[in-house]
Amino acid sequence: MSGAEDIPAHYNDGNRAFLQSFLARGAMKFEDGQKVLAAIFTVQEEKETDPKDVTQADFDSYISAAADAISPYDYEIRSTQHQTTKERIYALVNSVSDPLTQLATTRTADEISYIKRLLDAMFETHNTKRREVMAVTSMQAMEIKVRKGGSRQSDGGEPAQATQSSDRGLTQNETEKLLANLVKETWLERSAEGFYTLSPRALLELRSWLVEAYNDSDDPESWQRIKFCQACKEIVTIGQRCTERECNVRLHNICTAAFWNSRPGKKCPTCETPWIGKAYVGQKAITSTDEYLKGKRRSGGKRKGDAVEAEEEAEAESSNRRRNRRRPVEEKSSQEAEHTPVEDEGEGED
């Protein structure tokens, strides 16, 4: 079937210019669309058009026409609200996900392998029952185990297996360049505190893949790594969580006011645990801790990344101690076992 046959007759050069601009960006806000359409209208009408004169209705009509034009090629335009700014983001995404479309990228095999290890770091290593960060610092993104591999690949399909044997990893310079490009292309966002997180565009594109790769489909009622906002039903990587660790209820910060205004009280809708609003998802799960704040004060607020690293190392060391205590060690005498301190397992379980 020819895609051209499905394009409406009123689809003109202005629509084509808008779609080309969208393709070049990958994601677009209304403010961006106003500037693009103002330039298009200026050419079409042969008089200057101010971006402020472009309405939401104008933008929506061009988005709709672009979506119709690309649908025969298994692409679609989806939108979501930014988790912190509340701006609506429109992104061009694949409507079909299979090994071929996953490989259809300008990235090298080594870069794809690195990106998958980076996602593992975000959604496995730094996403536990105790602390759902779902982000990595600049230092964590540059760690050798992330750059070079050596651990398991993501369970995301055949392309990972195809590149695993030839994966040589990335150098430090190559990693820095790739991270900068991923931010520039709006796949990643980097906060002022130095944390990398998935952008709205990436969350829209990878939504199904993330669930398939990191959630337990055999037991959907158990704690899951990828969770959705109770209000808007989109993925939560920045927001609030229920303080009951086994509960999967999460809320975006931008959704809390409307959600609680529609309910009689601030209790988790699933387990009815009181909702304190200070159990965080995202980088704030780190930056709100005493360890981070103490490290920030010691460094005068300039070495935030170091404070995060120190806090993460302390947590990993504590976790290792707990795991070691749970292992049966035959060499220890019963007297030594009696003097071994016991911690609350619920507090330390990842």
Tab-separated table of N, CA and C in Angstrom, residues 17-142:
chain	number	residue	atom	x	y	z
A	17	ALA	N	6.725	20.988	5.835
A	17	ALA	CA	7.778	21.705	6.561
A	17	ALA	C	7.658	21.461	8.067
A	18	PHE	N	6.416	21.448	8.561
A	18	PHE	CA	6.200	21.199	9.991
A	18	PHE	C	6.665	19.791	10.361
A	19	LEU	N	6.307	18.809	9.541
A	19	LEU	CA	6.696	17.427	9.826
A	19	LEU	C	8.216	17.259	9.773
A	20	GLN	N	8.865	17.920	8.794
A	20	GLN	CA	10.322	17.840	8.713
A	20	GLN	C	10.974	18.429	9.959
A	21	SER	N	10.421	19.519	10.459
A	21	SER	CA	10.950	20.118	11.680
A	21	SER	C	10.746	19.183	12.867
A	22	PHE	N	9.593	18.512	12.911
A	22	PHE	CA	9.295	17.560	13.987
A	22	PHE	C	10.269	16.379	13.927
A	23	LEU	N	10.502	15.861	12.703
A	23	LEU	CA	11.429	14.745	12.540
A	23	LEU	C	12.831	15.111	13.001
A	24	ALA	N	13.245	16.334	12.729
A	24	ALA	CA	14.580	16.778	13.110
A	24	ALA	C	14.722	16.889	14.626
A	25	ARG	N	13.635	17.256	15.298
A	25	ARG	CA	13.675	17.451	16.752
A	25	ARG	C	13.401	16.158	17.515
A	26	GLY	N	12.479	15.359	17.017
A	26	GLY	CA	12.074	14.138	17.722
A	26	GLY	C	11.009	14.367	18.760
A	27	ALA	N	11.050	15.532	19.408
A	27	ALA	CA	10.043	15.894	20.410
A	27	ALA	C	9.799	17.392	20.311
A	28	MET	N	8.600	17.807	20.704
A	28	MET	CA	8.242	19.214	20.540
A	28	MET	C	7.247	19.650	21.608
A	29	LYS	N	7.427	20.862	22.104
A	29	LYS	CA	6.467	21.490	23.002
A	29	LYS	C	5.637	22.492	22.201
A	30	PHE	N	4.529	22.931	22.774
A	30	PHE	CA	3.687	23.911	22.102
A	30	PHE	C	4.483	25.172	21.787
A	31	GLU	N	5.345	25.577	22.716
A	31	GLU	CA	6.164	26.770	22.507
A	31	GLU	C	7.076	26.600	21.304
A	32	ASP	N	7.644	25.402	21.141
A	32	ASP	CA	8.479	25.128	19.956
A	32	ASP	C	7.633	25.177	18.693
A	33	GLY	N	6.445	24.570	18.764
A	33	GLY	CA	5.543	24.547	17.618
A	33	GLY	C	5.113	25.937	17.192
A	34	GLN	N	4.935	26.829	18.154
A	34	GLN	CA	4.560	28.205	17.819
A	34	GLN	C	5.629	28.869	16.944
A	35	LYS	N	6.890	28.648	17.287
A	35	LYS	CA	7.981	29.256	16.516
A	35	LYS	C	8.046	28.665	15.106
A	36	VAL	N	7.878	27.343	15.016
A	36	VAL	CA	7.928	26.687	13.710
A	36	VAL	C	6.769	27.154	12.830
A	37	LEU	N	5.582	27.144	13.402
A	37	LEU	CA	4.405	27.533	12.613
A	37	LEU	C	4.417	29.015	12.270
A	38	ALA	N	4.963	29.843	13.140
A	38	ALA	CA	5.071	31.277	12.831
A	38	ALA	C	5.949	31.482	11.601
A	39	ALA	N	7.029	30.727	11.497
A	39	ALA	CA	7.899	30.833	10.319
A	39	ALA	C	7.182	30.347	9.069
A	40	ILE	N	6.410	29.264	9.207
A	40	ILE	CA	5.657	28.724	8.066
A	40	ILE	C	4.582	29.706	7.626
A	41	PHE	N	3.840	30.268	8.564
A	41	PHE	CA	2.772	31.220	8.238
A	41	PHE	C	3.346	32.487	7.612
A	42	THR	N	4.527	32.884	8.060
A	42	THR	CA	5.156	34.084	7.504
A	42	THR	C	5.436	33.906	6.012
A	43	VAL	N	5.891	32.718	5.642
A	43	VAL	CA	6.169	32.425	4.228
A	43	VAL	C	4.863	32.309	3.444
A	44	GLN	N	3.893	31.606	4.013
A	44	GLN	CA	2.635	31.368	3.307
A	44	GLN	C	1.849	32.657	3.088
A	45	GLU	N	1.811	33.509	4.089
A	45	GLU	CA	0.979	34.713	4.032
A	45	GLU	C	1.758	35.946	3.600
A	46	GLU	N	3.080	35.783	3.436
A	46	GLU	CA	3.946	36.874	2.987
A	46	GLU	C	3.863	38.084	3.901
A	47	LYS	N	3.724	37.819	5.181
A	47	LYS	CA	3.784	38.882	6.192
A	47	LYS	C	4.226	38.249	7.506
A	48	GLU	N	4.887	39.044	8.321
A	48	GLU	CA	5.466	38.537	9.564
A	48	GLU	C	4.380	38.043	10.519
A	49	THR	N	4.584	36.829	11.032
A	49	THR	CA	3.665	36.268	12.025
A	49	THR	C	4.404	36.090	13.343
A	50	ASP	N	3.840	36.652	14.399
A	50	ASP	CA	4.442	36.526	15.726
A	50	ASP	C	4.118	35.142	16.290
A	51	PRO	N	5.096	34.443	16.876
A	51	PRO	CA	4.802	33.125	17.468
A	51	PRO	C	3.649	33.152	18.465
A	52	LYS	N	3.481	34.268	19.147
A	52	LYS	CA	2.400	34.365	20.132
A	52	LYS	C	1.019	34.346	19.478
A	53	ASP	N	0.975	34.637	18.177
A	53	ASP	CA	-0.307	34.634	17.459
A	53	ASP	C	-0.718	33.231	17.006
A	54	VAL	N	0.180	32.265	17.148
A	54	VAL	CA	-0.138	30.879	16.801
A	54	VAL	C	-0.883	30.250	17.972
A	55	THR	N	-2.074	29.747	17.712
A	55	THR	CA	-2.926	29.230	18.777
A	55	THR	C	-2.711	27.731	18.999
A	56	GLN	N	-3.255	27.253	20.106
A	56	GLN	CA	-3.204	25.814	20.378
A	56	GLN	C	-3.966	25.045	19.300
A	57	ALA	N	-5.059	25.629	18.811
A	57	ALA	CA	-5.832	24.984	17.748
A	57	ALA	C	-5.007	24.847	16.468
A	58	ASP	N	-4.230	25.881	16.148
A	58	ASP	CA	-3.343	25.804	14.975
A	58	ASP	C	-2.356	24.647	15.138
A	59	PHE	N	-1.731	24.607	16.302
A	59	PHE	CA	-0.733	23.583	16.581
A	59	PHE	C	-1.354	22.188	16.524
A	60	ASP	N	-2.518	22.032	17.149
A	60	ASP	CA	-3.186	20.723	17.173
A	60	ASP	C	-3.530	20.241	15.770
A	61	SER	N	-3.942	21.150	14.902
A	61	SER	CA	-4.315	20.749	13.541
A	61	SER	C	-3.102	20.244	12.765
A	62	TYR	N	-1.953	20.880	12.959
A	62	TYR	CA	-0.740	20.437	12.267
A	62	TYR	C	-0.221	19.128	12.860
A	63	ILE	N	-0.361	18.956	14.171
A	63	ILE	CA	0.023	17.694	14.804
A	63	ILE	C	-0.840	16.560	14.257
A	64	SER	N	-2.135	16.804	14.136
A	64	SER	CA	-3.064	15.794	13.634
A	64	SER	C	-2.740	15.420	12.189
A	65	ALA	N	-2.457	16.424	11.361
A	65	ALA	CA	-2.129	16.162	9.952
A	65	ALA	C	-0.819	15.385	9.839
A	66	ALA	N	0.164	15.725	10.684
A	66	ALA	CA	1.448	15.018	10.667
A	66	ALA	C	1.268	13.568	11.103
A	67	ALA	N	0.420	13.363	12.106
A	67	ALA	CA	0.169	11.999	12.591
A	67	ALA	C	-0.473	11.149	11.500
A	68	ASP	N	-1.401	11.727	10.772
A	68	ASP	CA	-2.053	10.993	9.676
A	68	ASP	C	-1.046	10.652	8.572
A	69	ALA	N	-0.113	11.566	8.316
A	69	ALA	CA	0.852	11.367	7.228
A	69	ALA	C	1.857	10.260	7.541
A	70	ILE	N	2.217	10.097	8.808
A	70	ILE	CA	3.255	9.120	9.158
A	70	ILE	C	2.694	7.769	9.596
A	71	SER	N	1.392	7.691	9.841
A	71	SER	CA	0.818	6.432	10.342
A	71	SER	C	1.015	5.243	9.398
A	72	PRO	N	1.000	5.414	8.071
A	72	PRO	CA	1.238	4.245	7.198
A	72	PRO	C	2.640	3.667	7.334
A	73	TYR	N	3.546	4.430	7.942
A	73	TYR	CA	4.937	3.976	8.086
A	73	TYR	C	5.233	3.486	9.504
A	74	ASP	N	4.179	3.133	10.228
A	74	ASP	CA	4.294	2.583	11.582
A	74	ASP	C	4.908	3.567	12.572
A	75	TYR	N	4.618	4.838	12.390
A	75	TYR	CA	4.981	5.874	13.354
A	75	TYR	C	3.714	6.558	13.834
A	76	GLU	N	3.793	7.112	15.029
A	76	GLU	CA	2.684	7.897	15.536
A	76	GLU	C	3.218	8.999	16.436
A	77	ILE	N	2.381	9.981	16.707
A	77	ILE	CA	2.744	11.074	17.603
A	77	ILE	C	1.970	10.908	18.902
A	78	ARG	N	2.707	10.773	19.981
A	78	ARG	CA	2.089	10.644	21.305
A	78	ARG	C	2.474	11.851	22.146
A	79	SER	N	1.723	12.080	23.201
A	79	SER	CA	2.033	13.209	24.071
A	79	SER	C	1.929	12.799	25.531
A	80	THR	N	2.659	13.505	26.365
A	80	THR	CA	2.617	13.292	27.808
A	80	THR	C	3.024	14.582	28.486
A	81	GLN	N	2.708	14.701	29.780
A	81	GLN	CA	3.146	15.869	30.539
A	81	GLN	C	4.528	15.617	31.126
A	82	HIS	N	5.364	16.646	31.103
A	82	HIS	CA	6.660	16.543	31.752
A	82	HIS	C	6.442	16.354	33.249
A	83	GLN	N	7.208	15.458	33.854
A	83	GLN	CA	6.963	15.083	35.242
A	83	GLN	C	7.263	16.195	36.241
A	84	THR	N	8.032	17.186	35.850
A	84	THR	CA	8.347	18.280	36.777
A	84	THR	C	7.805	19.633	36.316
A	85	THR	N	7.885	19.926	35.022
A	85	THR	CA	7.440	21.241	34.546
A	85	THR	C	5.954	21.278	34.189
A	86	LYS	N	5.350	20.111	34.012
A	86	LYS	CA	3.937	19.957	33.637
A	86	LYS	C	3.669	20.367	32.189
A	87	GLU	N	4.725	20.698	31.428
A	87	GLU	CA	4.534	21.028	30.014
A	87	GLU	C	4.144	19.773	29.245
A	88	ARG	N	3.278	19.934	28.248
A	88	ARG	CA	2.918	18.786	27.421
A	88	ARG	C	3.969	18.620	26.332
A	89	ILE	N	4.491	17.394	26.230
A	89	ILE	CA	5.536	17.060	25.275
A	89	ILE	C	4.952	16.133	24.220
A	90	TYR	N	5.179	16.461	22.948
A	90	TYR	CA	4.744	15.626	21.830
A	90	TYR	C	5.975	14.943	21.247
A	91	ALA	N	5.881	13.639	21.010
A	91	ALA	CA	7.042	12.899	20.511
A	91	ALA	C	6.651	11.960	19.386
A	92	LEU	N	7.574	11.792	18.472
A	92	LEU	CA	7.408	10.859	17.348
A	92	LEU	C	7.953	9.508	17.790
A	93	VAL	N	7.113	8.475	17.789
A	93	VAL	CA	7.537	7.164	18.294
A	93	VAL	C	7.141	6.059	17.327
A	94	ASN	N	7.856	4.924	17.445
A	94	ASN	CA	7.498	3.728	16.677
A	94	ASN	C	6.198	3.151	17.221
A	95	SER	N	5.270	2.811	16.358
A	95	SER	CA	4.048	2.149	16.809
A	95	SER	C	4.197	0.635	16.775
A	96	VAL	N	5.304	0.147	16.194
A	96	VAL	CA	5.605	-1.283	16.164
A	96	VAL	C	6.990	-1.476	16.759
A	97	SER	N	7.101	-2.361	17.725
A	97	SER	CA	8.393	-2.617	18.357
A	97	SER	C	8.801	-4.056	18.120
A	98	ASP	N	9.848	-4.251	17.377
A	98	ASP	CA	10.393	-5.581	17.139
A	98	ASP	C	11.903	-5.439	16.949
A	99	PRO	N	12.642	-6.544	16.857
A	99	PRO	CA	14.098	-6.448	16.735
A	99	PRO	C	14.574	-5.582	15.578
A	100	LEU	N	13.827	-5.587	14.459
A	100	LEU	CA	14.245	-4.792	13.315
A	100	LEU	C	14.159	-3.307	13.618
A	101	THR	N	13.055	-2.865	14.217
A	101	THR	CA	12.917	-1.440	14.522
A	101	THR	C	13.871	-1.029	15.616
A	102	GLN	N	14.189	-1.936	16.531
A	102	GLN	CA	15.143	-1.606	17.584
A	102	GLN	C	16.543	-1.400	17.010
A	103	LEU	N	16.864	-2.140	15.939
A	103	LEU	CA	18.178	-2.012	15.321
A	103	LEU	C	18.248	-0.848	14.332
A	104	ALA	N	17.082	-0.332	13.935
A	104	ALA	CA	17.043	0.763	12.961
A	104	ALA	C	17.423	2.062	13.662
A	105	THR	N	18.711	2.265	13.866
A	105	THR	CA	19.188	3.419	14.614
A	105	THR	C	20.541	3.838	14.077
A	106	THR	N	20.896	5.077	14.350
A	106	THR	CA	22.194	5.586	13.922
A	106	THR	C	23.288	5.207	14.920
A	107	ARG	N	22.935	4.576	16.026
A	107	ARG	CA	23.923	4.196	17.038
A	107	ARG	C	24.726	2.973	16.589
A	108	THR	N	25.954	2.906	17.041
A	108	THR	CA	26.757	1.713	16.798
A	108	THR	C	26.321	0.609	17.748
A	109	ALA	N	26.782	-0.614	17.464
A	109	ALA	CA	26.444	-1.746	18.327
A	109	ALA	C	26.970	-1.528	19.749
A	110	ASP	N	28.177	-0.964	19.870
A	110	ASP	CA	28.745	-0.707	21.194
A	110	ASP	C	27.948	0.353	21.940
A	111	GLU	N	27.465	1.357	21.226
A	111	GLU	CA	26.671	2.405	21.863
A	111	GLU	C	25.321	1.855	22.333
A	112	ILE	N	24.711	0.991	21.526
A	112	ILE	CA	23.446	0.374	21.918
A	112	ILE	C	23.645	-0.466	23.174
A	113	SER	N	24.737	-1.221	23.223
A	113	SER	CA	25.026	-2.047	24.399
A	113	SER	C	25.225	-1.177	25.635
A	114	TYR	N	25.912	-0.048	25.470
A	114	TYR	CA	26.110	0.863	26.600
A	114	TYR	C	24.769	1.416	27.084
A	115	ILE	N	23.923	1.818	26.150
A	115	ILE	CA	22.615	2.389	26.523
A	115	ILE	C	21.801	1.368	27.317
A	116	LYS	N	21.866	0.110	26.923
A	116	LYS	CA	21.125	-0.923	27.652
A	116	LYS	C	21.701	-1.143	29.047
A	117	ARG	N	23.021	-1.058	29.163
A	117	ARG	CA	23.617	-1.157	30.499
A	117	ARG	C	23.269	0.061	31.344
A	118	LEU	N	23.174	1.225	30.707
A	118	LEU	CA	22.773	2.435	31.416
A	118	LEU	C	21.341	2.292	31.934
A	119	LEU	N	20.467	1.733	31.112
A	119	LEU	CA	19.093	1.499	31.547
A	119	LEU	C	19.042	0.487	32.693
A	120	ASP	N	19.896	-0.538	32.639
A	120	ASP	CA	19.976	-1.490	33.745
A	120	ASP	C	20.385	-0.783	35.034
A	121	ALA	N	21.341	0.139	34.919
A	121	ALA	CA	21.782	0.883	36.100
A	121	ALA	C	20.645	1.729	36.664
A	122	MET	N	19.872	2.362	35.772
A	122	MET	CA	18.758	3.201	36.212
A	122	MET	C	17.642	2.393	36.854
A	123	PHE	N	17.246	1.294	36.178
A	123	PHE	CA	16.019	0.611	36.571
A	123	PHE	C	16.225	-0.675	37.361
A	124	GLU	N	17.481	-1.067	37.571
A	124	GLU	CA	17.765	-2.207	38.433
A	124	GLU	C	18.674	-1.802	39.593
A	125	THR	N	19.903	-1.402	39.260
A	125	THR	CA	20.875	-1.090	40.302
A	125	THR	C	20.390	0.024	41.221
A	126	HIS	N	19.866	1.082	40.653
A	126	HIS	CA	19.436	2.239	41.440
A	126	HIS	C	17.912	2.364	41.484
A	127	ASN	N	17.265	1.222	41.553
A	127	ASN	CA	15.798	1.178	41.652
A	127	ASN	C	15.424	-0.042	42.476
A	128	THR	N	15.386	0.126	43.790
A	128	THR	CA	15.120	-0.980	44.703
A	128	THR	C	13.920	-0.651	45.577
A	129	LYS	N	13.472	-1.634	46.320
A	129	LYS	CA	12.349	-1.402	47.238
A	129	LYS	C	12.672	-0.301	48.247
A	130	ARG	N	13.920	-0.260	48.649
A	130	ARG	CA	14.324	0.724	49.647
A	130	ARG	C	14.438	2.122	49.054
A	131	ARG	N	14.928	2.207	47.813
A	131	ARG	CA	15.170	3.527	47.231
A	131	ARG	C	14.987	3.473	45.717
A	132	GLU	N	13.943	4.141	45.232
A	132	GLU	CA	13.614	4.165	43.804
A	132	GLU	C	14.159	5.445	43.180
A	133	VAL	N	15.424	5.395	42.765
A	133	VAL	CA	16.062	6.576	42.194
A	133	VAL	C	15.782	6.672	40.690
A	134	MET	N	15.946	5.580	39.989
A	134	MET	CA	15.696	5.513	38.539
A	134	MET	C	16.442	6.610	37.779
A	135	ALA	N	17.630	6.890	38.267
A	135	ALA	CA	18.510	7.887	37.666
A	135	ALA	C	19.939	7.518	38.049
A	136	VAL	N	20.887	8.056	37.310
A	136	VAL	CA	22.294	7.832	37.641
A	136	VAL	C	23.023	9.165	37.618
A	137	THR	N	24.031	9.289	38.471
A	137	THR	CA	24.868	10.478	38.437
A	137	THR	C	25.839	10.380	37.272
A	138	SER	N	26.507	11.486	36.993
A	138	SER	CA	27.499	11.485	35.927
A	138	SER	C	28.595	10.467	36.208
A	139	MET	N	29.002	10.366	37.475
A	139	MET	CA	30.053	9.414	37.832
A	139	MET	C	29.586	7.978	37.647
A	140	GLN	N	28.338	7.702	38.022
A	140	GLN	CA	27.806	6.350	37.864
A	140	GLN	C	27.682	5.970	36.398
A	141	ALA	N	27.327	6.935	35.559
A	141	ALA	CA	27.212	6.670	34.118
A	141	ALA	C	28.564	6.388	33.483
A	142	MET	N	29.638	6.821	34.153
A	142	MET	CA	30.988	6.637	33.617
A	142	MET	C	31.706	5.444	34.236
